[in-house]
Coordinates of C-alpha atoms and ligand atoms in Angstrom, one line a residue:
M13 CA -0.3 0.1 0.0
T14 CA 1.5 3.3 -1.0
K15 CA 1.7 5.4 2.2
A16 CA -0.3 8.9 1.5
P17 CA 2.2 12.2 0.8
K18 CA 2.5 14.9 3.2
P19 CA 0.3 17.9 2.2
P20 CA 2.3 21.0 1.3
P21 CA 3.6 23.9 4.1
A22 CA 0.9 26.2 5.2
T23 CA -0.1 28.8 7.7
V24 CA -3.3 27.3 9.6
F25 CA -5.0 30.4 11.1
L26 CA -7.3 29.0 14.0
F27 CA -9.8 31.6 14.1
G28 CA -11.8 31.2 17.6
A29 CA -9.1 29.6 19.3
H30 CA -10.0 29.9 22.7
G31 CA -12.8 28.0 22.0
D32 CA -13.8 24.3 22.8
L33 CA -13.7 23.0 19.2
V34 CA -10.0 24.3 18.6
S35 CA -8.5 22.7 22.2
R36 CA -10.8 19.6 22.0
L37 CA -11.4 18.3 18.7
L38 CA -8.8 20.2 16.0
V39 CA -5.6 20.2 17.6
P40 CA -5.8 16.4 18.5
A41 CA -6.5 15.6 15.0
L42 CA -3.3 18.0 14.4
Y43 CA -1.7 15.9 17.1
N44 CA -3.3 12.4 15.2
L45 CA -1.6 13.3 11.9
R46 CA 1.5 14.4 12.8
R47 CA 1.7 10.8 14.8
D48 CA 0.9 9.2 11.5
G49 CA 3.7 11.2 9.9
L50 CA 1.0 12.7 8.0
L51 CA 2.0 16.6 8.2
C52 CA 5.1 18.4 7.0
E53 CA 7.4 20.5 9.0
G54 CA 6.3 23.3 7.0
L55 CA 2.8 23.6 8.6
H56 CA 2.6 26.8 11.0
L57 CA -0.3 27.3 13.4
V58 CA -1.5 30.6 14.3
G59 CA -4.8 30.8 17.3
V60 CA -6.6 34.1 16.8
D61 CA -9.0 35.2 19.1
H62 CA -9.8 38.6 21.4
N63 CA -8.6 36.9 24.7
A64 CA -5.1 37.7 25.8
M65 CA -2.9 35.0 26.0
T66 CA 1.1 33.8 25.5
D67 CA 2.3 31.3 23.0
A68 CA 3.5 29.1 25.9
A69 CA 0.3 29.7 27.7
F70 CA -1.8 28.6 24.1
R71 CA 0.5 25.8 23.6
E72 CA -0.2 24.8 27.2
R73 CA -3.7 24.9 26.4
L74 CA -3.5 23.2 23.4
A75 CA -1.3 19.8 25.2
Q76 CA -3.9 19.7 27.8
G77 CA -6.6 19.0 25.1
I78 CA -4.2 16.4 23.8
R79 CA -4.0 14.9 26.8
A80 CA -7.4 15.0 27.9
R81 CA -8.1 13.3 24.6
A82 CA -5.1 10.8 25.4
R83 CA -6.3 10.2 29.0
P84 CA -7.9 5.8 29.2
G85 CA -11.7 6.4 29.6
A86 CA -11.6 10.1 28.1
E87 CA -14.2 10.8 24.7
G88 CA -13.4 10.4 21.4
G89 CA -10.9 7.6 19.7
V90 CA -12.9 5.0 18.1
E91 CA -15.3 4.8 20.4
G92 CA -12.9 5.1 23.0
K93 CA -11.4 1.7 22.9
R94 CA -8.4 2.2 21.8
R95 CA -6.6 5.1 22.2
A96 CA -3.3 6.1 22.5
K97 CA -2.0 5.5 26.0
V98 CA 0.0 8.6 26.8
F99 CA 0.4 11.6 25.2
D100 CA 3.6 11.4 23.2
A101 CA 5.6 15.1 23.9
K102 CA 8.3 14.4 21.9
M103 CA 6.9 13.5 18.6
W104 CA 4.4 16.7 19.4
N105 CA 6.9 19.3 20.4
P106 CA 8.4 20.0 16.7
Q107 CA 4.8 21.0 16.0
A108 CA 4.3 22.9 19.2
R109 CA 7.4 24.9 18.5
R110 CA 5.5 25.9 15.2
I111 CA 2.4 27.3 17.3
S112 CA 1.6 30.9 17.9
Y113 CA -0.6 32.8 19.1
L114 CA -2.3 36.5 17.9
Q115 CA -4.7 38.6 19.7
G116 CA -7.5 39.9 17.8
D117 CA -11.0 41.0 17.1
F118 CA -12.4 39.7 14.4
L119 CA -14.2 42.8 13.4
D120 CA -11.3 44.8 13.8
D121 CA -9.0 45.1 10.4
R122 CA -5.6 46.1 12.9
T123 CA -6.3 41.9 13.2
Y124 CA -5.9 41.4 9.4
A125 CA -2.9 43.6 9.0
D126 CA -1.2 41.3 11.3
I127 CA -2.5 38.1 9.8
A128 CA -0.8 39.3 6.5
A129 CA 2.3 40.4 8.5
R130 CA 2.7 36.8 9.7
I131 CA 2.1 35.3 6.5
K132 CA 5.0 37.8 4.6
A133 CA 7.2 36.1 7.6
A134 CA 6.2 32.6 6.9
P135 CA 8.4 30.4 5.1
T136 CA 4.9 30.2 2.5
G137 CA 2.1 32.2 1.0
N138 CA -0.2 29.2 1.6
A139 CA -2.8 29.9 4.4
V140 CA -6.0 28.3 5.6
F141 CA -8.3 30.3 7.5
Y142 CA -10.5 27.9 9.8
L143 CA -13.3 29.7 10.9
A144 CA -14.1 27.7 14.4
T145 CA -16.2 31.0 15.4
S146 CA -19.7 31.6 16.2
P147 CA -21.7 31.8 13.3
R148 CA -22.6 35.5 13.7
F149 CA -18.9 35.8 12.5
F150 CA -18.7 33.7 8.9
G151 CA -19.6 36.1 7.0
E152 CA -17.7 39.0 8.7
V153 CA -14.5 37.4 8.7
V154 CA -14.6 36.4 5.1
D155 CA -15.6 40.0 3.9
R156 CA -12.5 41.1 6.1
L157 CA -10.2 39.0 4.8
A158 CA -11.0 40.0 1.7
A159 CA -10.6 43.2 2.0
A160 CA -7.4 43.1 3.3
G161 CA -6.0 41.0 0.1
L162 CA -5.7 37.5 1.9
L163 CA -8.2 35.3 -0.4
T164 CA -6.1 36.3 -3.0
E165 CA -4.3 33.5 -4.7
S166 CA -1.3 33.5 -7.2
P167 CA 0.4 30.7 -9.0
G168 CA 1.6 27.9 -6.4
V169 CA -0.1 29.8 -3.6
F170 CA -3.6 28.5 -2.4
R171 CA -5.7 30.6 0.3
R172 CA -8.8 28.4 1.6
V173 CA -11.5 29.2 4.2
V174 CA -12.7 26.6 6.1
I175 CA -16.4 27.3 7.6
E176 CA -17.9 25.4 10.7
K177 CA -21.4 24.3 11.0
P178 CA -24.3 26.1 11.3
F179 CA -23.9 27.1 7.4
G180 CA -27.3 29.3 7.5
S181 CA -30.3 28.9 10.1
D182 CA -32.6 28.6 7.2
L183 CA -32.4 28.2 3.5
K184 CA -33.0 32.1 3.3
S185 CA -29.7 32.7 5.5
A186 CA -27.7 30.0 4.1
Q187 CA -28.0 31.9 0.8
A188 CA -27.0 34.9 1.4
L189 CA -24.3 33.6 3.6
N190 CA -22.9 31.5 0.5
A191 CA -23.5 34.9 -1.7
R192 CA -21.6 36.7 0.5
V193 CA -18.7 33.9 0.8
L194 CA -18.6 33.6 -3.0
R195 CA -18.3 37.8 -3.7
A196 CA -15.2 37.3 -1.0
M197 CA -13.7 33.9 -3.2
C198 CA -14.3 31.4 -5.6
E199 CA -16.3 27.8 -4.4
E200 CA -12.8 26.3 -5.1
Q201 CA -11.3 28.1 -2.2
V202 CA -14.9 27.7 0.1
Y203 CA -14.5 24.1 2.7
R204 CA -17.7 23.7 4.3
I205 CA -17.7 21.4 7.2
D206 CA -19.4 18.4 7.7
H207 CA -17.7 16.3 11.0
Y208 CA -20.0 13.5 9.4
L209 CA -18.3 13.3 6.5
G210 CA -15.0 12.5 8.5
K211 CA -16.3 9.4 10.3
E212 CA -14.7 6.3 8.7
T213 CA -18.1 4.5 8.4
V214 CA -19.8 7.2 7.0
Q215 CA -17.0 7.3 4.1
N216 CA -17.0 3.5 3.8
I217 CA -21.2 4.0 2.4
L218 CA -20.1 5.0 -0.8
V219 CA -17.3 2.3 -0.8
S220 CA -19.8 -0.6 0.5
R221 CA -22.2 0.4 -2.2
F222 CA -20.3 1.2 -5.0
A223 CA -16.6 -1.5 -4.7
N224 CA -19.3 -4.4 -4.5
G225 CA -21.4 -5.7 -7.5
L226 CA -24.1 -8.1 -5.0
F227 CA -25.6 -4.2 -3.3
E228 CA -26.5 -2.0 -6.2
A229 CA -28.4 -5.1 -7.9
F230 CA -31.2 -4.4 -4.7
W231 CA -30.6 -1.0 -4.3
N232 CA -33.7 0.2 -5.6
N233 CA -37.5 0.6 -4.9
H234 CA -37.7 -3.1 -6.7
Y235 CA -36.2 -4.5 -3.6
V236 CA -36.1 -2.2 -0.7
D237 CA -39.0 -1.1 1.5
H238 CA -38.4 1.9 3.0
V239 CA -35.1 3.2 4.7
Q240 CA -34.2 4.6 8.4
I241 CA -31.8 6.8 9.5
T242 CA -30.9 7.1 13.2
A243 CA -29.0 9.3 15.3
A244 CA -29.6 8.7 19.1
E245 CA -27.4 10.6 21.4
T246 CA -27.6 10.0 25.1
V247 CA -26.3 13.5 26.0
G248 CA -28.5 15.9 27.1
V249 CA -27.8 19.7 25.6
E250 CA -26.0 20.4 28.9
Q251 CA -24.0 23.9 28.6
R252 CA -24.9 24.6 25.4
G253 CA -28.4 25.8 25.9
D254 CA -27.9 29.6 24.6
F255 CA -27.1 27.7 21.1
Y256 CA -29.8 25.1 21.0
E257 CA -32.4 27.4 22.1
H258 CA -32.4 28.8 18.6
T259 CA -31.0 25.7 16.7
G260 CA -33.4 22.9 18.1
A261 CA -32.5 19.1 16.9
L262 CA -34.1 19.9 13.0
R263 CA -31.4 22.5 12.6
D264 CA -28.5 20.9 14.6
M265 CA -28.7 17.4 12.9
V266 CA -31.0 17.3 9.7
P267 CA -30.0 19.6 6.8
N268 CA -26.6 18.7 7.6
H269 CA -25.3 15.4 9.2
L270 CA -28.9 13.4 8.4
F271 CA -29.0 14.3 4.8
Q272 CA -25.3 13.4 4.7
L273 CA -25.9 9.8 5.8
M274 CA -29.3 10.2 3.4
G275 CA -27.3 11.3 0.1
L276 CA -24.5 9.1 0.2
V277 CA -26.7 6.0 1.2
A278 CA -29.8 7.3 -1.9
M279 CA -27.1 9.1 -4.3
E280 CA -26.8 7.8 -7.9
P281 CA -23.2 6.2 -9.0
P282 CA -21.2 8.9 -9.4
A283 CA -18.7 9.0 -12.7
A284 CA -15.5 9.4 -10.8
F285 CA -14.5 9.4 -6.8
G286 CA -13.6 13.3 -7.4
A287 CA -15.0 16.1 -5.8
D288 CA -17.3 17.7 -8.5
A289 CA -18.9 14.0 -9.3
V290 CA -19.4 13.0 -5.7
R291 CA -20.9 16.7 -4.7
A292 CA -23.1 16.7 -7.7
E293 CA -24.9 13.0 -7.2
K294 CA -25.7 14.2 -3.5
A295 CA -27.2 17.7 -4.3
K296 CA -29.4 15.4 -7.0
L297 CA -30.4 13.5 -4.4
I298 CA -31.6 16.2 -1.7
G299 CA -32.7 18.3 -4.3
A300 CA -35.2 15.2 -5.0
I301 CA -37.0 15.2 -1.7
R302 CA -40.6 15.9 -2.1
P303 CA -41.6 19.2 -1.0
Q304 CA -44.4 18.8 1.1
T305 CA -47.4 21.5 2.1
R306 CA -48.1 22.8 5.5
E307 CA -50.2 20.1 6.2
E308 CA -48.4 17.3 4.7
A309 CA -45.0 18.5 6.8
L310 CA -47.5 18.3 10.5
A311 CA -48.6 15.4 9.0
N312 CA -44.9 13.8 8.4
S313 CA -43.4 15.2 11.2
V314 CA -42.8 14.3 15.2
R315 CA -41.2 17.0 17.4
G316 CA -40.2 16.1 21.3
Q317 CA -38.5 17.5 24.4
Y318 CA -37.2 15.7 26.9
R319 CA -38.3 15.9 30.3
A320 CA -36.5 14.7 33.7
G321 CA -35.6 10.7 33.4
T322 CA -32.9 8.3 34.7
M323 CA -30.1 7.8 32.4
A324 CA -27.1 5.0 33.4
G325 CA -29.1 5.3 36.8
Q326 CA -28.3 8.5 37.6
K327 CA -31.3 11.3 37.6
V328 CA -30.9 13.8 35.0
P329 CA -33.0 16.8 34.4
G330 CA -35.9 18.2 31.9
Y331 CA -34.7 20.3 28.9
R332 CA -36.5 23.3 30.3
S333 CA -34.3 22.7 33.5
E334 CA -30.9 23.2 31.8
P335 CA -29.0 26.3 31.9
K336 CA -29.5 28.7 29.9
V337 CA -33.3 27.1 28.4
A338 CA -36.5 29.1 29.1
R339 CA -38.4 27.6 31.6
N340 CA -41.3 26.8 28.9
S341 CA -39.4 26.3 26.0
R342 CA -40.8 24.9 23.1
T343 CA -37.4 23.8 21.3
E344 CA -37.6 20.6 20.2
T345 CA -34.6 18.0 21.4
Y346 CA -36.0 15.1 18.9
V347 CA -37.1 15.4 15.4
A348 CA -38.9 12.6 13.6
L349 CA -39.5 12.6 9.8
K350 CA -41.0 10.9 6.9
L351 CA -39.5 12.0 3.7
M352 CA -40.0 10.8 -0.4
V353 CA -37.3 10.9 -2.5
D354 CA -39.0 11.8 -6.0
N355 CA -36.8 9.8 -8.7
W356 CA -36.7 6.7 -10.3
R357 CA -34.9 4.8 -8.1
W358 CA -36.6 5.8 -4.7
D359 CA -40.2 6.3 -6.5
G360 CA -42.5 5.0 -3.4
V361 CA -39.6 4.6 -0.8
P362 CA -40.5 6.6 2.2
F363 CA -37.2 7.6 4.2
Y364 CA -37.8 7.7 7.9
L365 CA -35.3 10.3 9.8
R366 CA -34.8 10.8 13.3
T367 CA -32.5 12.3 16.2
G368 CA -33.1 13.0 19.6
K369 CA -30.8 14.0 22.7
R370 CA -31.2 11.7 25.9
M371 CA -32.4 8.9 24.4
A372 CA -31.8 5.4 25.9
V373 CA -28.7 4.5 23.8
R374 CA -26.4 6.1 21.8
D375 CA -27.0 4.6 18.3
T376 CA -26.0 6.3 14.5
E377 CA -27.4 3.8 11.6
I378 CA -29.1 3.5 8.7
A379 CA -31.5 0.5 8.2
I380 CA -32.5 -0.6 5.2
C381 CA -35.5 -2.4 5.3
F382 CA -36.2 -5.0 2.2
K383 CA -39.9 -5.9 1.2
Q384 CA -40.9 -9.0 2.7
A385 CA -40.9 -12.5 1.4
P386 CA -44.3 -13.7 0.0
S387 CA -45.3 -15.6 3.2
S388 CA -47.9 -18.4 1.7
L389 CA -45.2 -20.9 1.8
F390 CA -45.4 -21.1 5.5
R391 CA -49.2 -20.7 5.6
D392 CA -49.5 -24.7 7.0
T393 CA -46.7 -24.2 9.4
R394 CA -46.1 -23.1 13.2
V395 CA -44.6 -19.5 11.6
D396 CA -47.0 -16.8 11.8
R397 CA -45.1 -13.5 10.6
L398 CA -41.7 -13.7 9.0
K399 CA -40.0 -10.5 9.6
P400 CA -38.5 -8.1 7.3
N401 CA -34.7 -8.2 5.9
Y402 CA -33.0 -5.2 7.1
L403 CA -29.3 -4.4 6.2
T404 CA -27.8 -1.9 8.8
I405 CA -25.2 0.4 8.4
Q406 CA -23.7 1.2 12.0
I407 CA -22.1 4.7 12.1
Q408 CA -21.5 4.3 16.1
P409 CA -21.3 2.9 18.2
D410 CA -19.9 -0.7 17.3
E411 CA -19.0 0.1 13.7
G412 CA -20.0 -2.1 11.0
M413 CA -22.3 -3.7 8.7
W414 CA -25.1 -6.1 9.4
F415 CA -27.7 -8.1 7.5
D416 CA -30.8 -9.7 9.2
F417 CA -32.4 -12.9 7.8
Q418 CA -34.6 -15.6 8.8
A419 CA -33.0 -19.1 9.6
K420 CA -35.1 -22.2 10.8
R421 CA -34.4 -23.0 14.1
P422 CA -33.1 -26.8 14.5
G423 CA -35.8 -29.1 15.4
P424 CA -38.3 -31.4 14.0
A425 CA -41.0 -28.4 13.7
V426 CA -40.4 -25.5 10.9
E427 CA -40.0 -22.5 13.0
I428 CA -38.0 -19.3 11.8
D429 CA -35.6 -17.2 14.2
N430 CA -34.3 -14.2 12.9
V431 CA -30.2 -14.4 13.0
Q432 CA -27.2 -11.9 11.4
M433 CA -24.5 -11.8 9.5
G434 CA -22.0 -9.2 10.3
F435 CA -18.9 -7.1 9.7
A436 CA -17.5 -5.1 12.6
Y437 CA -14.6 -2.7 12.0
S438 CA -13.1 -3.9 15.2
T439 CA -12.5 -7.7 13.4
F440 CA -11.1 -6.5 10.6
F441 CA -9.3 -3.4 11.1
H442 CA -7.0 -1.6 13.6
M443 CA -8.6 1.8 13.9
R444 CA -6.1 4.2 15.2
P445 CA -7.8 6.7 17.8
S446 CA -9.4 9.6 16.1
T447 CA -11.6 12.7 16.4
G448 CA -13.5 12.4 13.0
Y449 CA -11.3 15.5 11.8
E450 CA -8.1 14.1 11.1
T451 CA -9.5 13.4 7.2
L452 CA -10.9 17.0 6.8
I453 CA -8.1 18.7 8.1
Y454 CA -6.0 16.6 5.8
D455 CA -8.2 16.8 2.5
C456 CA -8.5 20.6 3.3
L457 CA -4.2 21.0 3.3
M458 CA -3.8 18.8 0.1
G459 CA -7.1 20.7 -1.7
D460 CA -9.4 17.8 -1.9
Q461 CA -13.0 19.4 -1.6
T462 CA -14.8 15.9 -2.1
L463 CA -15.7 15.6 2.0
F464 CA -16.9 19.0 2.2
Q465 CA -20.0 20.7 1.4
R466 CA -20.8 22.6 -2.0
A467 CA -23.4 25.7 -2.0
D468 CA -25.7 23.5 -3.8
N469 CA -25.7 20.7 -1.3
I470 CA -26.5 23.6 1.9
E471 CA -29.0 25.2 0.0
N472 CA -30.6 21.9 -0.5
G473 CA -30.6 20.6 2.6
W474 CA -32.4 23.8 3.6
R475 CA -34.7 23.4 1.0
A476 CA -35.9 19.9 2.3
V477 CA -36.3 21.0 5.8
Q478 CA -37.6 24.4 4.9
P479 CA -41.4 23.3 5.2
F480 CA -41.2 22.0 8.1
L481 CA -39.5 25.0 9.7
D482 CA -42.7 26.5 7.9
A483 CA -44.9 24.6 9.2
W484 CA -43.9 24.6 12.9
R485 CA -43.7 28.1 12.8
E486 CA -46.9 29.0 11.8
D487 CA -48.5 26.5 13.8
D488 CA -48.1 27.7 17.3
T489 CA -50.6 26.1 19.1
A490 CA -49.4 22.5 19.1
D491 CA -46.9 22.1 22.0
V492 CA -43.9 19.5 21.3
Q493 CA -44.4 16.2 22.8
G494 CA -42.4 15.1 25.3
Y495 CA -40.1 12.4 26.2
K496 CA -38.6 10.8 29.6
A497 CA -35.2 10.9 29.4
G498 CA -33.3 7.6 28.7
S499 CA -36.8 6.7 26.4
D500 CA -36.8 5.8 23.0
G501 CA -38.5 9.3 22.3
P502 CA -42.1 10.5 21.5
R503 CA -45.0 8.1 21.1
C504 CA -46.1 10.1 18.2
A505 CA -42.7 8.8 16.5
D506 CA -43.9 5.1 16.7
E507 CA -47.3 6.3 15.5
L508 CA -45.3 7.9 12.3
L509 CA -44.2 4.6 11.4
A510 CA -47.2 2.3 12.5
R511 CA -49.9 4.2 10.5
D512 CA -47.5 3.1 7.3
G513 CA -47.6 -0.7 8.9
R514 CA -43.9 -0.2 9.8
R515 CA -42.1 0.1 13.4
W516 CA -38.7 1.9 14.0
H517 CA -35.6 -0.8 13.6
K518 CA -34.0 -1.2 17.1
R519 CA -30.7 -2.3 17.7
D520 CA -30.3 -5.3 18.9
Ligands
LIG616 C1 -23.4 18.4 15.8 C2 -24.3 18.7 17.2 O1 -23.0 18.9 15.4 O2 -23.1 16.9 16.6 C3 -24.6 18.1 18.3 O3 -24.2 20.1 17.4 C4 -24.2 16.6 18.4 O4 -25.3 18.9 18.8 C5 -22.6 16.3 17.2 O5 -24.3 16.4 19.6 C6 -23.4 15.0 17.2 O6 -22.2 14.3 16.6 P1 -21.8 13.0 17.0 O7 -20.6 12.6 15.9 O8 -21.0 12.9 18.2 O9 -22.6 12.1 16.3

């Protein structure tokens, strides 16, 4: 196997350097890339934020973030199973020496003059501006970078901007932000990030579908009954109440993460594995989600909000008792949707999506439910009901793929049991500890946009959820359904499927 090449030298400016994302995920990801020999010696990091901090204090803050991930039992890694045992200072120190801090207000032109001076002094003109800031700064920073001439590329010198989520809060704001960003630079310089695309299991969806002759043959409405996409979390909103109150589960998870999963699982085969081909097919698929009238949107959606409950033996508060949450909040912490895709492949196949916080188990999966075999053959046996076959793509935890089918239980009578064939990542591959950001940062430094969202991907996602946002806003009489923390979500979500004669797939 040929080793991946090292990216070219560059200076990465981390806007929002004081924030949680930088120390908890981005810099630990850079640490892992260095551990894997995938960073060059010419990579410089500059943290930009308004707080006063010395270079040494900033480096120490980042080292603490890396150490926290390396600690046994810490969050991250391959679901916390295997992780770097200790922080390897010897390996990291040469990179740490190339980390500095720049105190500056994002809205002050002097900050950009200072950035220009840093680039001038660097051994390379290549620069990546990573906007790990509050979304209200995205447009402001981009405008100022452009005004200072920092986004102008020249032969052999790149200038790229990474923009975190949320990219807009509805279709209109996403379109406005795209227009603003594309006035400042061209699409090839924009890297709109969705960390779900950094997950190995998510990237594997395309490989599983298109590197195997078998799957494609039954990946359509002739064989598939419906598809379920679930992202269930056990965590609550915790300290993010002020962000979450204005966001809610629909905006936070659906047009981005869940649509990434839906796009990859349902798109047509791209002509090549290149950025344009893959992103064009994904955009087409999400663009083919059927628009819904207000009545349809209300009938095809369920909103829930967690109430107090018990998680792993511990009592946990309800959403309305979380810090910075209104006591009468109607923000949803759970959403379930039924969507249809208007194309030849998926005509008549519902896609049921759900995501929620404080659910009984952590489970991100895509369950493809196949049409049932006719049961007439078993009429005179003790078998009263055949179960459908499911192909489950388990994104996290316990990454893998599982196929449920029916087998005869040993014995004289014809009795049938559900059995499973499976592929667990942990059996076949040694997965190194990762934050999920490694591939994305590496790809950005290499100039590969395949795993980043193009403007049309973002806008199609918002366009598809806009009917729900509108219908909910107009329907302010209906309350969100309560569900107990530690449960499977609100009862109406079961009814959403039950009325179609279906039920949610349950992880064994
Ligand atoms: C983030 C959301 O984008 O994704 C969070 O803002 C959510 O609310 C998180 O918890 C889920 O990511 P993961 O990788 O833990 O599934």
